[in-house]
């Protein structure tokens, strides 16, 4: 059979899933275990349509489709919270819906209005598996008295001979985790690059909240193409709250602290997900960074390799571990020092470390360190949130009982609030061009990076975002690392597409500060975000709101963007300008066309009279 495609459409948006080389079972059934999520803006008129067709080299062939399902018929009231309807067989018809076909589609539809705020519990784990078979039972890693909504597991050096019935290591690894967490969890997505794996699971009660799943990767290994080191990530939306999980493996060995720092900066600088205009730290509400970061313990602020691996240092460190003097050891931790110096993980948070170093362990032991390396907290979990969004860490620990590797697994649990914001209504057709407008009354950048050979920069600011009607730029300020823009002359008004006030309060304007260059591509000086909540609240009294956006470049501090802004509700000035420009362009084209015809006609007439 050809590839089978299932397509679901609602409000003009389609989701589809294809399954290659599908064969029916003995009862003629084909199982497609797939879920689709849609945001419905018009409950009364919206419909769902399911189509099934085959895809091949000669095009698509429709097998049939359901009749249109009215969303309002599935709800008792428009205010009803989310409900899951029973699985039901839906008849399949021809494309014109006149002829019923001899097949059916079994679907379970969940529909409703989710709670505006939902408490979400996350489990985030990281483990360098040591290229060895993990234990069949990893229950100790996930032991808990309560369920998690999401589970994210990052692994490194996860390459071993798969155990039957699995044919590759990635499938064996996913099956091992699934057996430990139980059947209540469904796989959201899995990503494998080289010896790194990242898998996300969602609890069955929360799976309807998941949408917009994306993935990406960045190699920092040899030539940036070999995935022996680097990062892989998966992002998703939990209702309207965006989450990104990034699993990394940094450069190994003592004396390589700066190489590890550079691994971090390369990943932040080069990895792109939702938007190519900004880095991964400035587009998700929450970023969880996990992995074998390989930062070591060193007694002095030196990268001299000769200062490591002596017996006296090993004895001193293991003695402190035995006495649980972790605070003293953390003063020797490279990541602690580099983060404090703002060389890496700028604005990231990490929970209190109250567990022993997780490397380098003797295999098949719980607490015996190998003298070949100094003990270290190589395996870490950190997080970063946009302004106004918060994460609460519930626990942060290692799992000594799992001993097949020279690393111990690390587990971190979190609680956060996921938002389900009101949909933007289609609005009154008579007021279709009414929009929120953002106007800056003051704008200044401070301590920008120098990008030119002269030791200065020619900065300007780009403003963009998912809900911005049209991206705008400020004027360029030449040779100035602390520029001030005139709000009346240098900065256009920003028009937002959203109409919901609740969405407005939780929205951001994303900024990119760039260095203008006459002869080549403009260099990025840094990225940042401006939250709109303060200005939205001040709007009620016609007031303004001050802001101070921290600018970062490759995950390190790169200045500040400060100013004052005001939000108003008015007709779309950008749309009017575009309409005027379009009208002028059309009139110009007509005049040019008439002039061209006149000249051509005159030329022909002249030929005839000559």
Coordinates of C-alpha atoms in Angstrom, one line a residue:
X1 CA 0.0 0.0 0.0
X2 CA 1.1 3.6 -0.6
X3 CA 1.9 6.0 2.2
X4 CA -1.2 6.8 4.3
X5 CA -1.9 10.4 5.3
X6 CA -4.4 11.5 7.9
X7 CA -5.3 15.2 7.8
X8 CA -7.4 17.1 10.3
X9 CA -8.5 20.7 9.5
X10 CA -10.1 23.3 11.8
X11 CA -10.5 27.1 11.0
X12 CA -8.4 26.8 7.9
X13 CA -5.4 25.3 9.8
X14 CA -4.4 21.7 9.0
X15 CA -2.4 19.1 10.9
X16 CA -1.4 15.9 9.1
X17 CA 0.5 12.7 9.8
X18 CA 1.8 10.3 7.2
X19 CA 2.7 6.6 7.8
X20 CA 4.9 4.9 5.3
X21 CA 4.2 1.5 3.7
X22 CA 1.1 0.9 5.8
X23 CA -0.5 -2.5 5.8
X24 CA -3.9 -3.3 7.2
X25 CA -4.3 -6.0 9.8
X26 CA -6.4 -9.1 9.4
X27 CA -9.6 -7.2 10.2
X28 CA -8.8 -4.5 7.7
X29 CA -7.8 -1.9 10.4
X30 CA -4.9 0.5 10.3
X31 CA -3.7 2.0 13.6
X32 CA -2.6 5.6 13.5
X33 CA -1.9 6.6 17.1
X34 CA -1.6 10.3 16.7
X35 CA -3.0 13.4 18.4
X36 CA -3.6 16.9 17.0
X37 CA -4.2 20.1 18.9
X38 CA -6.1 23.2 17.6
X39 CA -6.8 26.6 19.1
X40 CA -10.4 27.5 18.3
X41 CA -11.3 31.2 18.1
X42 CA -14.9 30.9 17.0
X43 CA -16.7 28.1 18.9
X44 CA -20.1 28.7 17.4
X45 CA -19.1 28.4 13.7
X46 CA -15.9 26.3 13.7
X47 CA -15.9 22.8 12.3
X48 CA -13.5 19.9 12.2
X49 CA -12.9 17.9 9.1
X50 CA -10.9 14.6 8.9
X51 CA -9.5 13.4 5.5
X52 CA -7.7 10.2 4.7
X53 CA -5.7 9.8 1.5
X54 CA -2.7 8.0 0.0
X55 CA 0.4 9.7 -1.2
X56 CA 2.6 8.4 -3.9
X57 CA 4.9 9.5 -6.8
X58 CA 1.9 10.2 -8.9
X59 CA 0.2 12.5 -6.4
X60 CA -2.5 12.1 -3.8
X61 CA -5.7 10.0 -3.9
X62 CA -8.5 10.8 -1.5
X63 CA -9.8 7.7 0.3
X64 CA -12.6 9.5 2.1
X65 CA -13.4 12.1 4.7
X66 CA -15.7 12.7 7.6
X67 CA -18.6 15.0 7.5
X68 CA -17.9 18.4 9.0
X69 CA -18.1 18.2 12.8
X70 CA -19.4 21.4 14.5
X71 CA -17.4 22.2 17.6
X72 CA -20.3 23.8 19.4
X73 CA -22.1 20.4 19.2
X74 CA -19.4 18.8 21.2
X75 CA -19.8 21.3 24.1
X76 CA -22.6 21.6 26.5
X77 CA -21.7 25.3 27.2
X78 CA -19.1 27.6 25.8
X79 CA -17.6 28.0 29.3
X80 CA -17.2 24.2 29.9
X81 CA -13.8 23.1 31.1
X82 CA -11.9 20.5 29.0
X83 CA -13.7 17.2 28.5
X84 CA -12.6 14.0 26.7
X85 CA -15.4 12.4 24.8
X86 CA -15.7 8.7 24.3
X87 CA -13.9 7.1 21.4
X88 CA -16.4 7.0 18.5
X89 CA -16.5 5.6 15.0
X90 CA -17.1 8.3 12.4
X91 CA -18.5 7.4 9.0
X92 CA -16.4 8.2 5.9
X93 CA -17.9 9.8 2.8
X94 CA -16.8 10.8 -0.6
X95 CA -15.3 14.3 -1.1
X96 CA -18.7 15.8 -2.0
X97 CA -20.1 14.1 1.1
X98 CA -22.9 12.5 -1.0
X99 CA -21.7 8.9 -0.9
X100 CA -21.0 6.9 2.3
X101 CA -17.9 4.7 1.9
X102 CA -17.5 1.2 3.4
X103 CA -15.0 2.3 6.1
X104 CA -14.9 4.2 9.4
X105 CA -12.5 6.3 11.5
X106 CA -12.2 5.8 15.2
X107 CA -11.5 9.1 17.0
X108 CA -11.5 10.4 20.5
X109 CA -12.0 14.1 20.6
X110 CA -11.1 16.3 23.6
X111 CA -12.7 19.7 23.6
X112 CA -13.4 22.5 26.0
X113 CA -12.0 25.6 27.6
X114 CA -8.9 24.8 29.8
X115 CA -8.3 26.6 33.1
X116 CA -6.6 30.0 32.6
X117 CA -3.8 28.8 34.9
X118 CA -2.6 25.3 35.4
X119 CA 0.1 24.0 37.9
X120 CA 2.6 21.9 36.0
X121 CA 5.1 19.6 37.6
X122 CA 8.2 18.6 35.7
X123 CA 10.9 16.0 36.1
X124 CA 14.2 16.8 34.4
X125 CA 16.9 14.2 34.4
X126 CA 20.4 13.9 33.0
X127 CA 22.8 10.9 32.9
X128 CA 26.0 10.1 31.2
X129 CA 25.3 6.4 30.6
X130 CA 29.0 5.6 30.0
X131 CA 28.3 3.6 26.9
X132 CA 27.1 0.7 29.0
X133 CA 23.9 -1.2 29.3
X134 CA 21.7 0.6 31.8
X135 CA 19.9 -1.3 34.5
X136 CA 16.6 -2.8 33.3
X137 CA 14.9 -1.1 36.2
X138 CA 15.5 2.7 36.7
X139 CA 12.7 3.2 39.2
X140 CA 15.0 4.8 41.8
X141 CA 15.6 7.7 39.4
X142 CA 11.9 8.5 39.1
X143 CA 10.6 7.5 42.5
X144 CA 8.0 9.9 43.7
X145 CA 4.7 10.1 45.5
X146 CA 3.1 12.3 42.9
X147 CA 2.8 12.2 39.1
X148 CA 4.6 14.6 36.8
X149 CA 3.0 16.4 33.9
X150 CA 6.2 16.3 31.8
X151 CA 9.3 14.1 32.0
X152 CA 12.5 15.2 30.1
X153 CA 15.5 12.9 30.1
X154 CA 18.8 13.8 28.5
X155 CA 21.6 11.2 28.2
X156 CA 25.2 11.4 27.0
X157 CA 27.5 8.6 25.9
X158 CA 24.4 6.5 25.4
X159 CA 25.6 4.0 22.8
X160 CA 25.5 0.3 23.6
X161 CA 24.4 -2.9 21.9
X162 CA 20.6 -2.9 21.9
X163 CA 18.9 -5.7 23.8
X164 CA 16.2 -7.8 22.0
X165 CA 13.7 -7.2 20.7
X166 CA 15.2 -3.7 19.9
X167 CA 17.3 -3.2 16.8
X168 CA 19.0 0.1 17.8
X169 CA 20.2 1.8 21.0
X170 CA 17.8 4.7 20.8
X171 CA 14.7 2.4 20.9
X172 CA 16.2 0.3 23.7
X173 CA 16.8 3.5 25.7
X174 CA 13.3 4.8 25.3
X175 CA 11.8 1.4 26.2
X176 CA 14.0 1.3 29.3
X177 CA 12.7 4.6 30.5
X178 CA 9.1 3.8 29.6
X179 CA 9.3 0.6 31.7
X180 CA 10.5 2.7 34.7
X181 CA 7.9 5.5 34.5
X182 CA 4.9 3.4 33.6
X183 CA 2.1 3.3 31.1
X184 CA 0.5 6.6 32.2
X185 CA 3.2 8.4 30.2
X186 CA 3.1 8.9 26.4
X187 CA 6.2 9.8 24.3
X188 CA 6.0 13.3 23.0
X189 CA 9.2 13.3 21.0
X190 CA 12.6 11.7 21.0
X191 CA 15.8 13.1 19.4
X192 CA 19.2 11.3 18.9
X193 CA 22.4 12.8 17.7
X194 CA 25.6 10.8 18.0
X195 CA 25.8 9.5 21.5
X196 CA 23.3 12.1 22.9
X197 CA 19.6 11.4 23.4
X198 CA 16.8 13.6 24.5
X199 CA 13.3 12.2 25.2
X200 CA 10.1 13.9 26.4
X201 CA 7.1 12.2 27.9
X202 CA 3.7 13.6 28.9
X203 CA 1.3 12.3 31.4
X204 CA -1.9 11.0 29.8
X205 CA -4.0 13.6 31.6
X206 CA -1.9 16.4 30.2
X207 CA -1.3 15.3 26.6
X208 CA -4.0 17.5 25.2
X209 CA -2.1 20.5 26.4
X210 CA 0.9 19.8 24.2
X211 CA 1.4 21.5 20.8
X212 CA 4.0 22.9 18.5
X213 CA 6.7 20.3 19.1
X214 CA 10.0 21.3 17.5
X215 CA 13.6 20.1 17.7
X216 CA 17.1 21.3 16.9
X217 CA 20.8 20.5 17.4
X218 CA 24.2 22.1 17.3
X219 CA 27.5 20.2 17.1
X220 CA 30.5 21.6 18.8
X221 CA 32.7 18.6 18.0
X222 CA 35.3 18.2 15.2
X223 CA 34.4 20.6 12.4
X224 CA 31.0 21.3 14.0
X225 CA 29.6 18.3 12.1
X226 CA 30.6 15.3 14.3
X227 CA 28.0 15.0 17.2
X228 CA 30.5 13.8 19.8
X229 CA 29.9 17.0 21.7
X230 CA 27.3 19.7 21.4
X231 CA 23.6 20.1 22.2
X232 CA 20.2 18.8 21.2
X233 CA 16.9 20.4 22.1
X234 CA 13.1 19.9 22.0
X235 CA 10.6 22.7 22.4
X236 CA 6.9 22.6 22.9
X237 CA 3.9 24.6 24.1
X238 CA 2.0 23.5 27.2
X239 CA -1.2 25.4 26.4
X240 CA 0.2 28.9 25.8
X241 CA 3.4 28.5 27.8
X242 CA 6.5 27.6 25.7
X243 CA 9.2 25.3 27.1
X244 CA 12.6 24.3 25.7
X245 CA 14.7 21.4 27.0
X246 CA 18.4 21.4 25.9
X247 CA 20.6 18.4 26.5
X248 CA 24.4 19.0 26.2
X249 CA 27.7 17.4 26.4
X250 CA 30.7 19.8 26.8
X251 CA 34.4 19.3 26.3
X252 CA 36.0 16.9 28.8
X253 CA 39.1 16.7 30.9
X254 CA 40.7 19.0 33.5
X255 CA 42.2 22.3 32.2
X256 CA 39.5 22.7 29.5
X257 CA 37.3 25.2 31.3
X258 CA 37.5 27.8 28.6
X259 CA 36.7 25.1 25.9
X260 CA 33.5 24.3 27.9
X261 CA 32.6 28.0 28.1
X262 CA 33.0 28.2 24.3
X263 CA 30.8 25.1 23.8
X264 CA 28.1 27.0 25.7
X265 CA 28.5 30.2 23.7
X266 CA 28.5 28.3 20.4
X267 CA 25.3 26.5 21.2
X268 CA 23.5 29.6 22.3
X269 CA 24.9 31.6 19.3
X270 CA 24.2 29.1 16.6
X271 CA 21.2 27.0 17.6
X272 CA 17.9 28.3 16.1
X273 CA 14.3 27.1 16.8
X274 CA 11.1 29.1 16.4
X275 CA 12.8 32.3 15.2
X276 CA 16.0 32.9 13.2
X277 CA 16.0 36.5 14.4
X278 CA 17.0 35.7 18.0
X279 CA 18.7 33.0 20.1
X280 CA 17.1 30.2 22.0
X281 CA 17.3 32.1 25.3
X282 CA 15.1 34.9 24.2
X283 CA 12.1 33.2 22.6
X284 CA 10.8 30.6 25.1
X285 CA 9.1 31.3 28.4
X286 CA 11.3 28.7 30.1
X287 CA 14.6 27.0 29.1
X288 CA 15.9 24.0 31.0
X289 CA 19.6 23.3 30.3
X290 CA 20.8 19.8 31.3
X291 CA 23.6 17.5 30.6
X292 CA 27.2 16.5 31.2
X293 CA 28.7 20.0 31.3
X294 CA 32.0 18.5 32.4
X295 CA 33.0 21.4 34.7
X296 CA 35.5 20.2 37.2
X297 CA 36.8 21.1 40.7
X298 CA 40.1 22.9 40.9
X299 CA 41.9 24.3 43.9
X300 CA 43.4 27.4 42.3
X301 CA 42.2 29.8 39.6
X302 CA 44.4 28.3 37.0
X303 CA 43.9 26.2 33.9
X304 CA 47.4 24.6 34.2
X305 CA 46.9 20.9 33.5
X306 CA 49.9 20.1 35.8
X307 CA 48.0 21.3 38.8
X308 CA 45.5 18.4 38.5
X309 CA 45.4 14.7 39.2
X310 CA 47.8 14.6 42.1
X311 CA 47.1 12.3 45.0
X312 CA 47.0 15.1 47.6
X313 CA 44.2 16.9 45.8
X314 CA 42.2 13.7 45.4
X315 CA 42.5 12.9 49.1
X316 CA 41.6 16.4 50.1
X317 CA 38.5 16.5 47.9
X318 CA 37.2 13.0 48.9
X319 CA 37.7 13.8 52.5
X320 CA 35.4 16.8 52.2
X321 CA 32.9 14.7 50.4
X322 CA 32.9 12.2 53.2
X323 CA 32.2 15.0 55.7
X324 CA 29.6 16.5 53.3
X325 CA 31.4 19.8 53.1
X326 CA 29.8 20.6 49.8
X327 CA 29.8 24.4 50.2
X328 CA 33.6 24.4 50.4
X329 CA 33.8 22.2 47.4
X330 CA 31.5 24.4 45.4
X331 CA 33.9 27.3 45.8
X332 CA 36.3 25.1 43.7
X333 CA 33.6 24.3 41.1
X334 CA 34.4 25.8 37.7
X335 CA 30.8 26.3 36.7
X336 CA 30.1 28.2 40.0
X337 CA 33.1 30.5 39.3
X338 CA 32.4 31.0 35.6
X339 CA 28.8 31.7 36.2
X340 CA 29.6 34.2 39.0
X341 CA 32.0 36.0 36.6
X342 CA 29.2 36.0 34.0
X343 CA 31.3 34.1 31.5
X344 CA 28.5 31.5 31.0
X345 CA 24.9 30.8 31.8
X346 CA 24.1 34.5 32.2
X347 CA 20.7 34.9 34.1
X348 CA 20.4 31.1 34.6
X349 CA 19.5 29.7 37.9
X350 CA 20.6 26.4 39.6
X351 CA 19.2 24.9 42.7
X352 CA 21.2 24.3 45.9
X353 CA 23.6 21.3 45.5
X354 CA 23.3 19.0 48.5
X355 CA 24.5 15.8 46.9
X356 CA 28.0 14.5 46.3
X357 CA 29.9 15.0 43.1
X358 CA 28.6 12.7 40.4
X359 CA 31.9 11.9 38.6
X360 CA 34.2 9.9 38.5
X361 CA 32.7 6.9 40.1
X362 CA 33.9 3.3 40.1
X363 CA 31.3 1.3 38.2
X364 CA 29.0 -1.0 40.2
X365 CA 29.6 1.0 43.4
X366 CA 27.4 3.6 45.1
X367 CA 30.0 6.0 46.6
X368 CA 33.5 5.0 45.5
X369 CA 35.5 7.5 43.4
X370 CA 38.0 6.5 40.8
X371 CA 41.5 7.9 41.5
X372 CA 42.1 8.5 37.8
X373 CA 40.1 11.8 38.0
X374 CA 39.3 14.3 40.6
X375 CA 35.7 14.1 41.7
X376 CA 33.4 16.7 40.1
X377 CA 29.8 17.8 39.6
X378 CA 29.9 17.3 35.9
X379 CA 26.1 16.6 35.6
X380 CA 23.9 19.6 36.1
X381 CA 20.4 21.0 35.5
X382 CA 19.9 24.8 35.2
X383 CA 17.0 26.9 34.0
X384 CA 16.2 30.4 32.7
X385 CA 12.8 32.2 32.5
X386 CA 11.6 35.3 30.7
X387 CA 10.7 38.3 32.9
X388 CA 7.4 37.7 34.6
X389 CA 7.5 33.9 34.4
X390 CA 8.8 31.9 37.3
X391 CA 9.9 28.4 38.1
X392 CA 10.1 26.8 41.5
X393 CA 12.5 24.0 42.0
X394 CA 11.2 21.3 44.3
X395 CA 14.2 18.9 44.4
X396 CA 17.7 18.5 43.1
X397 CA 19.6 15.3 43.7
X398 CA 21.7 12.4 42.4
X399 CA 20.9 8.7 42.4
X400 CA 23.8 6.7 44.0
X401 CA 22.0 3.3 43.6
X402 CA 22.3 3.4 39.8
X403 CA 25.9 2.3 39.3
X404 CA 26.4 1.0 35.8
X405 CA 28.3 4.2 34.7
X406 CA 31.1 6.3 36.0
X407 CA 28.5 9.1 36.3
X408 CA 25.5 9.1 38.6
X409 CA 22.2 10.2 37.2
X410 CA 20.8 13.6 38.4
X411 CA 17.2 14.4 38.9
X412 CA 15.6 17.8 39.3
X413 CA 11.9 18.5 39.8
X414 CA 10.1 21.8 39.2
X415 CA 6.7 23.5 39.5
X416 CA 5.5 26.2 37.2
X417 CA 2.3 27.8 36.0
X418 CA 1.2 27.2 32.5
X419 CA -1.2 29.8 30.9
X420 CA -4.2 29.1 28.7
X421 CA -4.8 32.6 27.4
X422 CA -8.1 33.7 25.7
X423 CA -8.1 33.3 22.0
X424 CA -8.1 36.4 19.9
X425 CA -11.6 36.8 18.6
X426 CA -12.3 37.6 15.0
X427 CA -13.7 40.9 16.2
X428 CA -16.2 43.3 14.8
X429 CA -15.7 43.6 11.0
X430 CA -16.4 47.3 11.3
X431 CA -13.4 47.7 13.7
X432 CA -11.1 45.1 12.0
X433 CA -8.3 47.6 11.8
X434 CA -8.3 48.5 15.6
X435 CA -5.0 47.4 17.2
X436 CA -2.8 47.9 20.2
X437 CA 0.0 50.4 19.5
X438 CA 3.3 50.6 21.4
X439 CA 5.0 54.0 21.4
X440 CA 8.4 54.6 22.9
X441 CA 8.7 58.0 24.8
X442 CA 12.4 57.3 25.6
X443 CA 14.9 54.7 24.4
X444 CA 18.6 54.3 25.3
X445 CA 21.2 51.5 25.1
X446 CA 24.1 51.2 27.5
X447 CA 27.4 49.4 27.4
X448 CA 27.0 47.9 23.9
X449 CA 29.7 45.7 22.4
X450 CA 32.3 47.2 20.1
X451 CA 32.0 45.6 16.7
X452 CA 34.0 47.9 14.4
X453 CA 37.8 48.1 14.1
X454 CA 37.5 51.6 15.5
X455 CA 36.5 50.2 18.8
X456 CA 32.9 51.4 18.5
X457 CA 29.6 50.4 16.8
X458 CA 26.9 51.9 14.7
X459 CA 23.8 50.5 16.5
X460 CA 20.2 50.3 15.6
X461 CA 17.3 48.3 17.2
X462 CA 15.0 45.8 15.4
X463 CA 11.7 45.1 17.1
X464 CA 9.8 41.9 16.2
X465 CA 7.6 39.1 17.6
X466 CA 4.9 36.6 16.8
X467 CA 2.2 39.2 17.5
X468 CA 3.8 42.2 15.8
X469 CA 1.9 43.4 12.7
X470 CA 5.1 44.5 10.9
X471 CA 8.8 44.4 12.1
X472 CA 10.2 47.9 12.6
X473 CA 13.7 49.3 13.0
X474 CA 15.1 52.4 14.7
X475 CA 17.4 54.8 13.0
X476 CA 21.2 54.1 13.1
X477 CA 23.3 55.9 15.7
X478 CA 26.9 56.1 14.4
X479 CA 30.0 55.5 16.5
X480 CA 28.1 55.2 19.8
X481 CA 28.2 52.4 22.4
X482 CA 25.7 54.3 24.6
X483 CA 23.2 55.6 22.1
X484 CA 20.0 57.6 22.7
X485 CA 17.2 57.6 20.2
X486 CA 14.7 60.4 19.7
X487 CA 11.3 58.7 20.1
X488 CA 9.6 61.1 17.7
X489 CA 12.1 60.9 14.9
X490 CA 14.0 57.7 15.3
X491 CA 11.5 55.0 16.3
X492 CA 8.3 54.0 14.4
X493 CA 5.2 52.9 16.4
X494 CA 4.8 49.2 16.8
X495 CA 1.4 47.7 16.0
X496 CA 0.4 44.4 17.6
X497 CA -1.8 41.8 16.0
X498 CA -3.4 40.6 19.2
X499 CA -6.6 42.0 20.4
X500 CA -7.0 40.2 23.7
X501 CA -6.0 42.3 26.7
X502 CA -5.1 39.1 28.7
X503 CA -2.7 38.1 25.9
X504 CA -1.3 41.6 25.7
X505 CA -0.3 41.5 29.4
X506 CA 1.7 38.3 28.8
X507 CA 3.2 39.3 25.5
X508 CA 6.8 40.5 24.8
X509 CA 8.5 42.6 22.2
X510 CA 11.7 40.9 21.1
X511 CA 14.7 43.1 20.2
X512 CA 17.9 42.6 18.3
X513 CA 20.5 45.3 18.5
X514 CA 22.7 45.3 15.4
X515 CA 25.7 47.1 14.1
X516 CA 25.1 48.8 10.7
X517 CA 27.7 48.1 8.0
X518 CA 27.9 49.6 4.6
X519 CA 29.9 46.8 2.9
X520 CA 28.8 43.6 4.6
X521 CA 26.0 41.9 6.7
X522 CA 25.1 43.8 9.8
X523 CA 26.6 42.2 13.0
X524 CA 24.4 41.3 15.9
X525 CA 25.4 43.1 19.1
X526 CA 22.8 41.4 21.3
X527 CA 19.3 40.1 21.9
X528 CA 16.7 40.9 24.6
X529 CA 13.0 41.0 25.4
X530 CA 10.7 43.8 26.6
X531 CA 7.7 42.6 28.6
X532 CA 4.4 44.5 27.9
X533 CA 2.6 43.7 31.2
X534 CA 3.7 47.0 32.9
X535 CA 2.7 49.2 30.0
X536 CA -0.6 47.3 29.6
X537 CA -1.5 47.9 33.3
X538 CA -0.4 51.6 33.0
X539 CA -2.6 52.0 30.0
X540 CA -5.7 52.1 32.1
X541 CA -4.7 55.5 33.4
X542 CA -3.1 56.7 30.1
X543 CA 0.3 56.3 31.7
X544 CA 3.7 55.1 30.6
X545 CA 5.9 52.4 31.9
X546 CA 9.7 52.2 32.3
X547 CA 11.6 49.1 31.3
X548 CA 15.2 47.8 31.6
X549 CA 15.9 44.9 29.2
X550 CA 19.1 43.0 29.8
X551 CA 20.9 42.4 26.5
X552 CA 22.9 39.2 25.9
X553 CA 25.1 37.9 23.1
X554 CA 25.9 34.2 22.8
X555 CA 24.5 33.8 26.3
X556 CA 26.7 36.4 28.0
X557 CA 26.0 40.0 29.1
X558 CA 26.1 42.6 26.2
X559 CA 24.5 45.7 27.7
X560 CA 21.1 47.1 28.6
X561 CA 18.2 48.7 26.7
X562 CA 16.3 51.1 28.8
X563 CA 13.4 53.4 28.1
X564 CA 9.7 54.3 28.6
X565 CA 6.8 53.1 26.5
X566 CA 3.0 53.7 26.2
X567 CA 0.3 51.4 24.9
X568 CA -2.8 52.8 23.2
X569 CA -5.8 51.2 21.4
X570 CA -6.4 52.9 18.0
X571 CA -6.8 52.3 14.3
X572 CA -3.9 50.5 12.7
X573 CA -1.5 53.3 11.6
X574 CA 0.8 50.8 9.8
X575 CA -2.1 49.3 7.8
X576 CA -3.2 52.8 6.8
X577 CA 0.3 53.7 5.7
X578 CA 0.5 50.4 3.7
X579 CA -2.9 51.2 2.1
X580 CA -1.7 54.7 1.2
X581 CA 1.6 53.4 -0.2
X582 CA -0.2 50.6 -2.1
X583 CA -2.7 53.1 -3.5
X584 CA 0.1 55.5 -4.6
X585 CA 2.0 52.6 -6.1
X586 CA -1.1 51.5 -8.2
X587 CA -1.7 55.0 -9.4
X588 CA 1.9 55.4 -10.3
X589 CA 1.8 52.2 -12.3
X590 CA -1.4 53.3 -14.1
X591 CA 0.1 56.7 -15.0
X592 CA 3.3 55.0 -16.2
X593 CA 1.3 52.5 -18.2
X594 CA -0.7 55.3 -19.8
X595 CA 2.5 57.3 -20.5
X596 CA 4.1 54.3 -22.0
X597 CA 1.1 53.7 -24.3
X598 CA 1.1 57.3 -25.3
X599 CA 4.8 57.2 -26.2
X600 CA 4.4 53.9 -28.1
X601 CA 1.4 55.2 -30.0
X602 CA 3.1 58.4 -30.9
X603 CA 6.1 56.4 -32.1
X604 CA 3.9 54.2 -34.3
X605 CA 2.0 57.2 -35.6
X606 CA 5.3 58.9 -36.5
X607 CA 6.4 55.9 -38.5
X608 CA 3.2 56.0 -40.5
X609 CA 3.6 59.6 -41.3
X610 CA 7.2 59.4 -42.3

